[in-house]
mmCIF file of C-alpha atoms in Angstrom:
data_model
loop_
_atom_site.group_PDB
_atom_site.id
_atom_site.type_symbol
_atom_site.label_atom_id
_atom_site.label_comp_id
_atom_site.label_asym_id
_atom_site.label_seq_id
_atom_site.Cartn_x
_atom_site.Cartn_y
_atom_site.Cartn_z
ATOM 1 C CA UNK A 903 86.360 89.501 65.124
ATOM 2 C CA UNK A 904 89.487 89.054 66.893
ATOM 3 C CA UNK A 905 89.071 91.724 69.091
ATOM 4 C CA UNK A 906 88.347 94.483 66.856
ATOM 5 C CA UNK A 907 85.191 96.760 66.328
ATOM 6 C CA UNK A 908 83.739 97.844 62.945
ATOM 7 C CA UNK A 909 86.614 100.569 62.638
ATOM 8 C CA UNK A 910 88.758 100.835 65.765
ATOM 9 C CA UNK A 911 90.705 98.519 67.804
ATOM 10 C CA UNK A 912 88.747 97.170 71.112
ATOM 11 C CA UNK A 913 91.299 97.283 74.024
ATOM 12 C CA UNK A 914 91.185 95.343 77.522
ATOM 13 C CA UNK A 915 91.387 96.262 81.289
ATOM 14 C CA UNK A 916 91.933 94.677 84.549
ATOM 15 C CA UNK A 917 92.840 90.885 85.281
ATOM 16 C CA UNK A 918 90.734 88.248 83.593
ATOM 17 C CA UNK A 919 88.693 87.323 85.046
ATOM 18 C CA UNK A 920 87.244 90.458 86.876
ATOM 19 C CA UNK A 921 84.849 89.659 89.830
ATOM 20 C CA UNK A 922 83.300 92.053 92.512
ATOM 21 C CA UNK A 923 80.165 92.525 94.441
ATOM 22 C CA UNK A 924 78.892 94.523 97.095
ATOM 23 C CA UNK A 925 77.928 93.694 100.624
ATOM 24 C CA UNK A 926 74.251 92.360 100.822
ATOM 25 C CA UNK A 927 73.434 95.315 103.284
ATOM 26 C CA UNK A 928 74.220 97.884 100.241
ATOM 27 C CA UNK A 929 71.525 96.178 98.141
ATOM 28 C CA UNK A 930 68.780 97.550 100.472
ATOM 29 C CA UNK A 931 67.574 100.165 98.044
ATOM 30 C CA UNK A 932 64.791 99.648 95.892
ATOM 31 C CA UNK A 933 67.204 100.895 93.074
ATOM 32 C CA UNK A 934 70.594 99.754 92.872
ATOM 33 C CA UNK A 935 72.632 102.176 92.121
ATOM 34 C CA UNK A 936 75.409 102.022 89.281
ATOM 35 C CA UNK A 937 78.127 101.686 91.929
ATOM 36 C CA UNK A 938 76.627 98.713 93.865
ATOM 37 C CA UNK A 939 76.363 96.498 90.788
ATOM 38 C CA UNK A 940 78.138 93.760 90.989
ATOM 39 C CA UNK A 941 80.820 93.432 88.438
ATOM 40 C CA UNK A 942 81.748 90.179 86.356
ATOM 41 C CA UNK A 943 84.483 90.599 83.584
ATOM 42 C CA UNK A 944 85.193 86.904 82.573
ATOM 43 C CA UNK A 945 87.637 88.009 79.734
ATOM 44 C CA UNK A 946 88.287 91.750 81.412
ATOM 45 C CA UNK A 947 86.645 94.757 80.830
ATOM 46 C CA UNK A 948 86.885 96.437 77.102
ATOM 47 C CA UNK A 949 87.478 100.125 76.380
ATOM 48 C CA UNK A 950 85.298 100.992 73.273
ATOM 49 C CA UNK A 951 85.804 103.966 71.812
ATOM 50 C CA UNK A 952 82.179 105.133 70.751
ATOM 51 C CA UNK A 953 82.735 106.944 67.615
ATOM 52 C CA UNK A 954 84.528 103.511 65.570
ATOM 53 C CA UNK A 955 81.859 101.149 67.724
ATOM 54 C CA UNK A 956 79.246 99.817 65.141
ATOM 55 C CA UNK A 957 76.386 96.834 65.587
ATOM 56 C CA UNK A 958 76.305 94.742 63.167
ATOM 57 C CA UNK A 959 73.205 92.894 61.980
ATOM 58 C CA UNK A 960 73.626 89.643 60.086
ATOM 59 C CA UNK A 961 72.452 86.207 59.029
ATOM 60 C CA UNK A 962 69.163 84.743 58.510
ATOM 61 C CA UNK A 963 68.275 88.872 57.865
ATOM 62 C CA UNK A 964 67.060 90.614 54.784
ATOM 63 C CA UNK A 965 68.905 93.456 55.006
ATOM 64 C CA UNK A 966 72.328 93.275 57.218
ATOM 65 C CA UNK A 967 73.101 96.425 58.963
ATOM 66 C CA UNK A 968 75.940 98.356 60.450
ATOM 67 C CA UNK A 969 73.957 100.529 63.381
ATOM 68 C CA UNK A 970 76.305 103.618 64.877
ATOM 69 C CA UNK A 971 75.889 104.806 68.413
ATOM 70 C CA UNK A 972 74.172 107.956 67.183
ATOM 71 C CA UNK A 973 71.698 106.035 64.956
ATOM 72 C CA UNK A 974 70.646 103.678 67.400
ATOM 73 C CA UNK A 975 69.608 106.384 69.965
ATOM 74 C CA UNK A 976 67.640 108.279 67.350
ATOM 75 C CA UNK A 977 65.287 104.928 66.672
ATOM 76 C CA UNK A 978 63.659 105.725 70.199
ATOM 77 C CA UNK A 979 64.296 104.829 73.555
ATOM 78 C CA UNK A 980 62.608 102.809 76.254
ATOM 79 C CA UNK A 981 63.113 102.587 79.453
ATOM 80 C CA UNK A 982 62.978 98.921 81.157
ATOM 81 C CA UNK A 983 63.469 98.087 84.751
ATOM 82 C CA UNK A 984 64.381 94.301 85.494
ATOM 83 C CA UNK A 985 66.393 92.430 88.130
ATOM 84 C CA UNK A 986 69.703 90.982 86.943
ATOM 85 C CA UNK A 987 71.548 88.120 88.577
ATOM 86 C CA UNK A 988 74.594 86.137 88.013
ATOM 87 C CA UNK A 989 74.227 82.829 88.528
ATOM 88 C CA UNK A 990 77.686 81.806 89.333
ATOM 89 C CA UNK A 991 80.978 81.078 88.466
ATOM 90 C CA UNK A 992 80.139 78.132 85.246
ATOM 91 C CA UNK A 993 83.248 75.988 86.804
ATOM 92 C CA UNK A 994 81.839 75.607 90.134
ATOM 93 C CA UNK A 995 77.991 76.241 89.472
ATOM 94 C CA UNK A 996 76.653 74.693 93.232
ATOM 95 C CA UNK A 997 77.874 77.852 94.846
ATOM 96 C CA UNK A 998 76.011 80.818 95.964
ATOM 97 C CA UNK A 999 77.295 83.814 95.171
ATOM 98 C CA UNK A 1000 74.439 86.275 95.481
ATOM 99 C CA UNK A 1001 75.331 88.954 93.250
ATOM 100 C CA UNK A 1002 72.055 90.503 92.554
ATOM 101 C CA UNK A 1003 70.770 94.408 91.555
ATOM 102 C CA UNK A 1004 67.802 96.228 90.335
ATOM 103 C CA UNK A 1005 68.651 98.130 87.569
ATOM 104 C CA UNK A 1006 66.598 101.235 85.308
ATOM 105 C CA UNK A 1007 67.986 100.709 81.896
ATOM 106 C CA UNK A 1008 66.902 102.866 78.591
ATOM 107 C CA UNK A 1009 67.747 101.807 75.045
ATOM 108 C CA UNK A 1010 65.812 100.665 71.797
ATOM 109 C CA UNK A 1011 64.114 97.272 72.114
ATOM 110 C CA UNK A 1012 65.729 94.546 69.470
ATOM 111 C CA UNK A 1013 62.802 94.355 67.588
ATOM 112 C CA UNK A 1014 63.231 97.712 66.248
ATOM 113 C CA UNK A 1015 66.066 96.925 65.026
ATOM 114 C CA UNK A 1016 65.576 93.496 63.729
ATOM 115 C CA UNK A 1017 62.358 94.792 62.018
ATOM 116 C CA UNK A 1018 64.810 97.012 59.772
ATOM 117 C CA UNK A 1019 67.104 94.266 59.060
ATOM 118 C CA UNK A 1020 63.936 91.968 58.210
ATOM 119 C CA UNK A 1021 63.861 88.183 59.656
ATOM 120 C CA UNK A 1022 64.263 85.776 57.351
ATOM 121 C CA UNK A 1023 62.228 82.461 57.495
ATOM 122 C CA UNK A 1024 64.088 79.705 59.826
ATOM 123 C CA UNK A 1025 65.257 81.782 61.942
ATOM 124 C CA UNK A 1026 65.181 80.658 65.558
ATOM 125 C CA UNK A 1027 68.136 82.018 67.455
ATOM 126 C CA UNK A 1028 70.349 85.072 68.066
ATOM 127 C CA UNK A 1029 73.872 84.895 68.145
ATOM 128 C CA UNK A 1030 74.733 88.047 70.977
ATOM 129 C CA UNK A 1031 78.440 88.768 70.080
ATOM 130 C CA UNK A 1032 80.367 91.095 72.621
ATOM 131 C CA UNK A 1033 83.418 92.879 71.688
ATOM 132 C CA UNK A 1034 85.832 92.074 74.383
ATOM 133 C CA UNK A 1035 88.006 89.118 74.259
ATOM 134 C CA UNK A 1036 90.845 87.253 76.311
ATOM 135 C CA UNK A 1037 90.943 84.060 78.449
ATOM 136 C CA UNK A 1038 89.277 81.726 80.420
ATOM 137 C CA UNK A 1039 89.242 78.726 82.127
ATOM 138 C CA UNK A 1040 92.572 78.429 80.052
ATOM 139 C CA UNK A 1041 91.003 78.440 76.718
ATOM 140 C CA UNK A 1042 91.751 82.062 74.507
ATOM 141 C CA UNK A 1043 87.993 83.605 73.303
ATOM 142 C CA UNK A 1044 88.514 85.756 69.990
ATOM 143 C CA UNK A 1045 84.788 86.878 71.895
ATOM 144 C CA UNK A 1046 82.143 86.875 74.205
ATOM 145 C CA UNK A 1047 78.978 84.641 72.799
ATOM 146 C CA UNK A 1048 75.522 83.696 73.581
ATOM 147 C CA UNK A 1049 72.755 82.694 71.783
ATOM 148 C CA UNK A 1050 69.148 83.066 72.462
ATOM 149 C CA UNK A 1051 65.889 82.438 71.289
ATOM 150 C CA UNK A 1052 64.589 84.952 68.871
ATOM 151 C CA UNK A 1053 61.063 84.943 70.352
ATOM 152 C CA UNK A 1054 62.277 85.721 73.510
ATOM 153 C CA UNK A 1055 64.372 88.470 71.994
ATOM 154 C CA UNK A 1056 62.074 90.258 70.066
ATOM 155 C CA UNK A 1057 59.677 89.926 72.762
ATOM 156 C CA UNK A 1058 61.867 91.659 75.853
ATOM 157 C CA UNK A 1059 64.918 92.201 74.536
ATOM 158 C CA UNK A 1060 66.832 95.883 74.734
ATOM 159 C CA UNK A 1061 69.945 97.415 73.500
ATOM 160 C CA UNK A 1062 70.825 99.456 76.374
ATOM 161 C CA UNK A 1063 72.673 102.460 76.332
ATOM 162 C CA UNK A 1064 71.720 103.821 79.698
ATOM 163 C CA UNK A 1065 72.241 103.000 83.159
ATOM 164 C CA UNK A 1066 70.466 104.710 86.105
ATOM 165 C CA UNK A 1067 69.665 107.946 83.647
ATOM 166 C CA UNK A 1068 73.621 107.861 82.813
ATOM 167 C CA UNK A 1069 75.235 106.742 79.645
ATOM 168 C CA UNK A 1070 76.752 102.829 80.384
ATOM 169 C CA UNK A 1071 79.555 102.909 82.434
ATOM 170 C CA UNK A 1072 82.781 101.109 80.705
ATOM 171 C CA UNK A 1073 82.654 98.221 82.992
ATOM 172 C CA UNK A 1074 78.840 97.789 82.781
ATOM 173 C CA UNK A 1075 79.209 97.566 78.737
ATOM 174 C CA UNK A 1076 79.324 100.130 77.162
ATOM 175 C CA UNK A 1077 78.298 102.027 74.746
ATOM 176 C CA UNK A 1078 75.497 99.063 74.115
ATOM 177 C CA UNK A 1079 74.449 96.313 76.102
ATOM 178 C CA UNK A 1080 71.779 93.362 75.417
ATOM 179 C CA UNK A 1081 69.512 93.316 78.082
ATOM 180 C CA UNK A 1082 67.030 90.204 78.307
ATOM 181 C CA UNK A 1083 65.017 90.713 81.397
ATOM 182 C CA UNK A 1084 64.329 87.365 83.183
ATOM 183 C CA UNK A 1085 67.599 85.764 81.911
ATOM 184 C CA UNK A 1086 70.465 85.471 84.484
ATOM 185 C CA UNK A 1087 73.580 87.933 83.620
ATOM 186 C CA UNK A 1088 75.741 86.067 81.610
ATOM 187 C CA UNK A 1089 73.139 86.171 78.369
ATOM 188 C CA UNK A 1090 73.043 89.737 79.142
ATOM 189 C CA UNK A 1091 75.723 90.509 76.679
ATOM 190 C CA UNK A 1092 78.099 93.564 77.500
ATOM 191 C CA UNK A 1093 80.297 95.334 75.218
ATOM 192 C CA UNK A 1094 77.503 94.329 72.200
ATOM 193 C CA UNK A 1095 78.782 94.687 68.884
ATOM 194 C CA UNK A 1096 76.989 91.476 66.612
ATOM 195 C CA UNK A 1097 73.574 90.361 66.786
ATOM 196 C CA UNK A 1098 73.904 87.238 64.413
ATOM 197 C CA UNK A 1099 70.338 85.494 63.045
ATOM 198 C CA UNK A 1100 70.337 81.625 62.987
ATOM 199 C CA UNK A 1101 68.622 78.288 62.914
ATOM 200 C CA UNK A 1102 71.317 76.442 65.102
ATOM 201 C CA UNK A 1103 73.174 77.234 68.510
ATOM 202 C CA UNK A 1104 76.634 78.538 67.781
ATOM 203 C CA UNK A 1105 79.674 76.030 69.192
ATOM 204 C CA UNK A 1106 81.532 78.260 71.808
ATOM 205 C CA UNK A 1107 82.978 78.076 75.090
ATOM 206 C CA UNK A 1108 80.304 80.472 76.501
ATOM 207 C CA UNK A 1109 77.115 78.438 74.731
ATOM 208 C CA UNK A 1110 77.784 74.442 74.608
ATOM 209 C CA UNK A 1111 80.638 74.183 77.234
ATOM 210 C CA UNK A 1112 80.027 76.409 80.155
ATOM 211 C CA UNK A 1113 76.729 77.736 81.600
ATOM 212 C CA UNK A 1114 74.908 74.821 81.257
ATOM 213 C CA UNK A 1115 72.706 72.232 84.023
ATOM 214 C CA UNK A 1116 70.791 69.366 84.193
ATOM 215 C CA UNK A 1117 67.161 68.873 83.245
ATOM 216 C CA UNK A 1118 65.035 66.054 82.002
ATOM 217 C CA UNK A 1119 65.892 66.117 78.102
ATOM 218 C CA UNK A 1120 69.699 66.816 78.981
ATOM 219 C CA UNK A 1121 71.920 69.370 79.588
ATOM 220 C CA UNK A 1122 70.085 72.684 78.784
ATOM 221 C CA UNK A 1123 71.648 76.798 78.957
ATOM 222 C CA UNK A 1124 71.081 78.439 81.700
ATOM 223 C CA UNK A 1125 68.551 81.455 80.810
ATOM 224 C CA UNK A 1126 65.597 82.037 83.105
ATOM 225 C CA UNK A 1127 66.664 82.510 86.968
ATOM 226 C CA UNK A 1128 66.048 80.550 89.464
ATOM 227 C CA UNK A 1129 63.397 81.202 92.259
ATOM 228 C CA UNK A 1130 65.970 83.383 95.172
ATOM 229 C CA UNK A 1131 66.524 85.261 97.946
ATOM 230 C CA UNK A 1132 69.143 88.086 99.734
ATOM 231 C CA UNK A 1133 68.470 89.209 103.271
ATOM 232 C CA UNK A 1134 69.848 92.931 103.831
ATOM 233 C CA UNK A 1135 68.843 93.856 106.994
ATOM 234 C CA UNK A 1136 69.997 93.063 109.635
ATOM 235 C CA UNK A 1137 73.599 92.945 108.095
ATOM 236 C CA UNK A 1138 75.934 89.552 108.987
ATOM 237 C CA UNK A 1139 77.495 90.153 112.187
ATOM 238 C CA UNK A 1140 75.312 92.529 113.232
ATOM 239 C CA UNK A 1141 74.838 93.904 116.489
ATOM 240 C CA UNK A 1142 71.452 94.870 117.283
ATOM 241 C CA UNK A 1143 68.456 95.305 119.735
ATOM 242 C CA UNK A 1144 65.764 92.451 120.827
ATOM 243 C CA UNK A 1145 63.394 93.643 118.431
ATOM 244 C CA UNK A 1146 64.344 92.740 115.094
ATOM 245 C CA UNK A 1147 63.165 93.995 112.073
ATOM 246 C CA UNK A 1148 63.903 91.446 108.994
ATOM 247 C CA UNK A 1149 64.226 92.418 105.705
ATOM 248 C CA UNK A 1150 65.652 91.817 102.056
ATOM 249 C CA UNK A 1151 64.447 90.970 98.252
ATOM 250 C CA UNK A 1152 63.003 87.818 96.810
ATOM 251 C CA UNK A 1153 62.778 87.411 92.780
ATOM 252 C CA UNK A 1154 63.359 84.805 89.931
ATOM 253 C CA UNK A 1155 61.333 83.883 86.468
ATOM 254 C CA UNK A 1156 58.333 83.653 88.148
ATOM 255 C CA UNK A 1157 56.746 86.218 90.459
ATOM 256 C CA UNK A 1158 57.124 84.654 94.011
ATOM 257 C CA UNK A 1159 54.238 83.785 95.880
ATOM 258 C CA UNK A 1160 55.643 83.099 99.714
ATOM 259 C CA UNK A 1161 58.476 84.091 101.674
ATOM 260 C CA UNK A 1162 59.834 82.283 105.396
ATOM 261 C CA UNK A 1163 62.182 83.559 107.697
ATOM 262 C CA UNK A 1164 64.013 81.289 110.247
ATOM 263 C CA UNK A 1165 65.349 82.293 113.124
ATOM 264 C CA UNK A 1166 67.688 79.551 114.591
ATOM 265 C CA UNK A 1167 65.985 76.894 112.028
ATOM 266 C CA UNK A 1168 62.195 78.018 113.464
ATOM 267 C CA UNK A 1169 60.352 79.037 110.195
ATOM 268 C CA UNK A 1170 57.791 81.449 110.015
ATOM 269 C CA UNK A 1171 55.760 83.599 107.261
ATOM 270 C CA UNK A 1172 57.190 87.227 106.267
ATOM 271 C CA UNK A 1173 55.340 90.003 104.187
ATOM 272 C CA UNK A 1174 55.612 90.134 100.382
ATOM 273 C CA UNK A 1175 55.078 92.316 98.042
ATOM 274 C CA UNK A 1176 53.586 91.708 94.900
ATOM 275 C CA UNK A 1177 55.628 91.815 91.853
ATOM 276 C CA UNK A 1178 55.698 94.882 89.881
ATOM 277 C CA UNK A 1179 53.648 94.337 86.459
ATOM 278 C CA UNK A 1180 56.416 94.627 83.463
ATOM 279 C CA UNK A 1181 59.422 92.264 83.108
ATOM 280 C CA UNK A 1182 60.668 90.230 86.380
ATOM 281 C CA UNK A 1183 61.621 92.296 89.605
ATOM 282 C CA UNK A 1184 62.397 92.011 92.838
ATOM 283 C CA UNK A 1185 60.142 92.070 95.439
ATOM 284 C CA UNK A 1186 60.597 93.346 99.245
ATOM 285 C CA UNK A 1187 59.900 91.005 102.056
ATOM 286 C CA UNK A 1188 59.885 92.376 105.523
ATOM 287 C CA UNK A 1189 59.431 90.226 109.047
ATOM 288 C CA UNK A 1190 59.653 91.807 112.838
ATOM 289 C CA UNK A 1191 61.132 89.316 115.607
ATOM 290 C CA UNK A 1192 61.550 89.497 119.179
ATOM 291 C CA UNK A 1193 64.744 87.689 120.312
ATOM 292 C CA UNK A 1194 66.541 87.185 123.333
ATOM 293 C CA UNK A 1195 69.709 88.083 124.133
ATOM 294 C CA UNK A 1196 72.977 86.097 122.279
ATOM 295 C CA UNK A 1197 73.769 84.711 119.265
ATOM 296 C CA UNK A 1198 71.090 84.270 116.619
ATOM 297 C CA UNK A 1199 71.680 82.680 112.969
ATOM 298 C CA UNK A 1200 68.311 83.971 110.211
ATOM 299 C CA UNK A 1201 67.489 82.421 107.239
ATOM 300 C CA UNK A 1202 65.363 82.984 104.494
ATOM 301 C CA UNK A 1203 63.470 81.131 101.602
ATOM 302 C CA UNK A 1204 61.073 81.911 98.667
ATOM 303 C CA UNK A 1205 58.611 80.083 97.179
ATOM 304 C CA UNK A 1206 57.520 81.181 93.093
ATOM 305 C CA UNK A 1207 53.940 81.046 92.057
ATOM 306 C CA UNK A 1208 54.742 77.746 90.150
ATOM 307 C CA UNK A 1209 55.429 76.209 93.557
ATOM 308 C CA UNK A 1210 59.223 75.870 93.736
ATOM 309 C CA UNK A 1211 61.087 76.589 96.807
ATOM 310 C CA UNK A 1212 64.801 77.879 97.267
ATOM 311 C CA UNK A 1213 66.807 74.392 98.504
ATOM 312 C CA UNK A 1214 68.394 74.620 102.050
ATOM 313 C CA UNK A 1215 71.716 73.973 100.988
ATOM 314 C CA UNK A 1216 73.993 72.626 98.255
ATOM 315 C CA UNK A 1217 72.511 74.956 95.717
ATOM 316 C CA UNK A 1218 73.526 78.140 93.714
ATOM 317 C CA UNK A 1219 70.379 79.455 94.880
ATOM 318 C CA UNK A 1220 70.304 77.978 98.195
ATOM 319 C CA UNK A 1221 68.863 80.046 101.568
ATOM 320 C CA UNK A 1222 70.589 82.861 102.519
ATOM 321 C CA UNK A 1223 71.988 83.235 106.251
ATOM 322 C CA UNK A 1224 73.258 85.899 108.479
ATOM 323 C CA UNK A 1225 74.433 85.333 111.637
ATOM 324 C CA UNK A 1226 73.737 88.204 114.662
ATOM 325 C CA UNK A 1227 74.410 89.671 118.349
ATOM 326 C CA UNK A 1228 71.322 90.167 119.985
ATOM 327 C CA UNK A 1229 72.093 92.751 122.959
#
């Protein structure tokens, strides 16, 4: 693809790789709102002109397509809200980084589309092709690729064009997006322009290299997120009163079952919410201590419904702390 849409040139933005996120005090909200989204670019951010852009359909289909911006909005819209995460920088992937939001997307769910193309028999995986292209980790990508399991897909999947009731913003992916709730961010494909049918994974720096971890049958892509918490009130370094109201999200795969804060290592129980019915959410957890006066460091943990517990430390999704000022 080389860089180039179906008829118009794709062009690229900003350093490569582009990486920003919000205090975890901003995230308070129930709704994140389109400027508090993190931002990860790891070839830039593309500049798509929507009247060349085209999604192409292809592979194991019956019929491939070639989908305009206008014809993809008149198959219908839905609207999905789902919590997206990052889960890291793939060339250090122990490290928390927290970048976390809530998002209200609206676009046409994949199997609308891949019900037009028709699904040949075999197929087992989608090739999710984005547009922009550069480099990383010292290695030059022609593209952005992932590949995920059709079932999944055509179960949850959604080619957003809308953010927060707006049209995508440039450096969110637009005009389309793949949106697979329950997957962590990087199989959320921006800048969408190929949705490729197969019955292998694709070789690519993005899908065999990088974004991958241990499990018991080898190393396997990172997809579903892991079981997490943000604290976003009170704020690090805060200075604030004896009575202390604590607060913040918990989320992952599975809905989670159990939340503890710690207050200088002491662990107690919090209120949870339930999760929302509909694809994976966050879920508000809210705790009231009395401290005395000084220097206090709070932590906090979640626990899923399958029984797995956010690790203390040397994890991407270890506990979250926040150090305070009691007056």
């Amino acid at each position: 693809m080389s860089g180039w849409a179906a008829t118009g040139p794709v062009s690229m933005t900003g350093p490569s790789p582009v990486k920003w996120q919000p205090p975890s005090h901003h995230l308070d909200p129930r709704y994140t709102a389109a400027g508090d989204v993190y931002l990860i670019g790891h070839l830039g951010v593309a500049q798509i002109d929507p009247a060349g852009w085209r999604l192409r359909v292809d592979g194991l289909v019956d019929t491939p397509l070639e989908i305009g911006l206008d014809d993809l909005r008149a198959m219908g819209s839905e609207p999905v809200t789902a919590t997206l995460e990052c889960f890291g920088n793939p060339l250090d992937p122990e490290v928390p980084v927290r970048r976390v939001a809530n998002l209200r997307w609206r676009g046409v769910p994949v199997r609308t589309v891949l019900e037009r193309a028709g699904v040949r028999p075999g197929a087992t995986s989608v090739w999710a092709t984005g547009l922009d292209h550069g480099e990383f980790a010292g290695e030059y990508c022609t593209e952005y690729r992932k590949d995920l399991p059709l079932d999944v897909v055509l179960e949850r999947g959604l080619l957003a064009h809308e953010l927060d009731d707006g049209p995508l913003p440039a450096e969110r992916g637009y005009p389309v997006r793949l949106v697979v709730p329950g997957f962590f961010g990087t199989n959320n494909v921006k800048w969408l322009g190929r949705l490729t049918l197969a019955d292998h994974r694709p070789e690519h720096l993005f899908t065999t290299r990088l974004y991958l971890r241990p499990s018991p049958d080898g190393m396997v892509p990172v997809r579903e997120m892991d079981v997490n918490s943000l604290l976003t009130a009170p704020a690090d370094g805060a200075d604030v009163d004896s009575d202390v109201e604590v607060a913040g999200w918990a989320w992952g795969f599975e809905p989670v079952a159990r939340v503890e804060v710690a207050v200088d290592g002491r662990w107690g129980q919090a209120e949870v919410e339930p999760r929302a019915p509909g694809p994976p959410t966050w879920q508000r957890f809210r705790a009231r201590r009395v401290l005395v006066a000084g220097a206090h460091e709070i932590a906090v943990r979640a626990t899923d419904r399958a029984g797995v517990t956010q690790p203390l430390d040397a994890a991407r999704n270890a506990v979250h702390r926040v150090r305070i000022l009691v007056r």
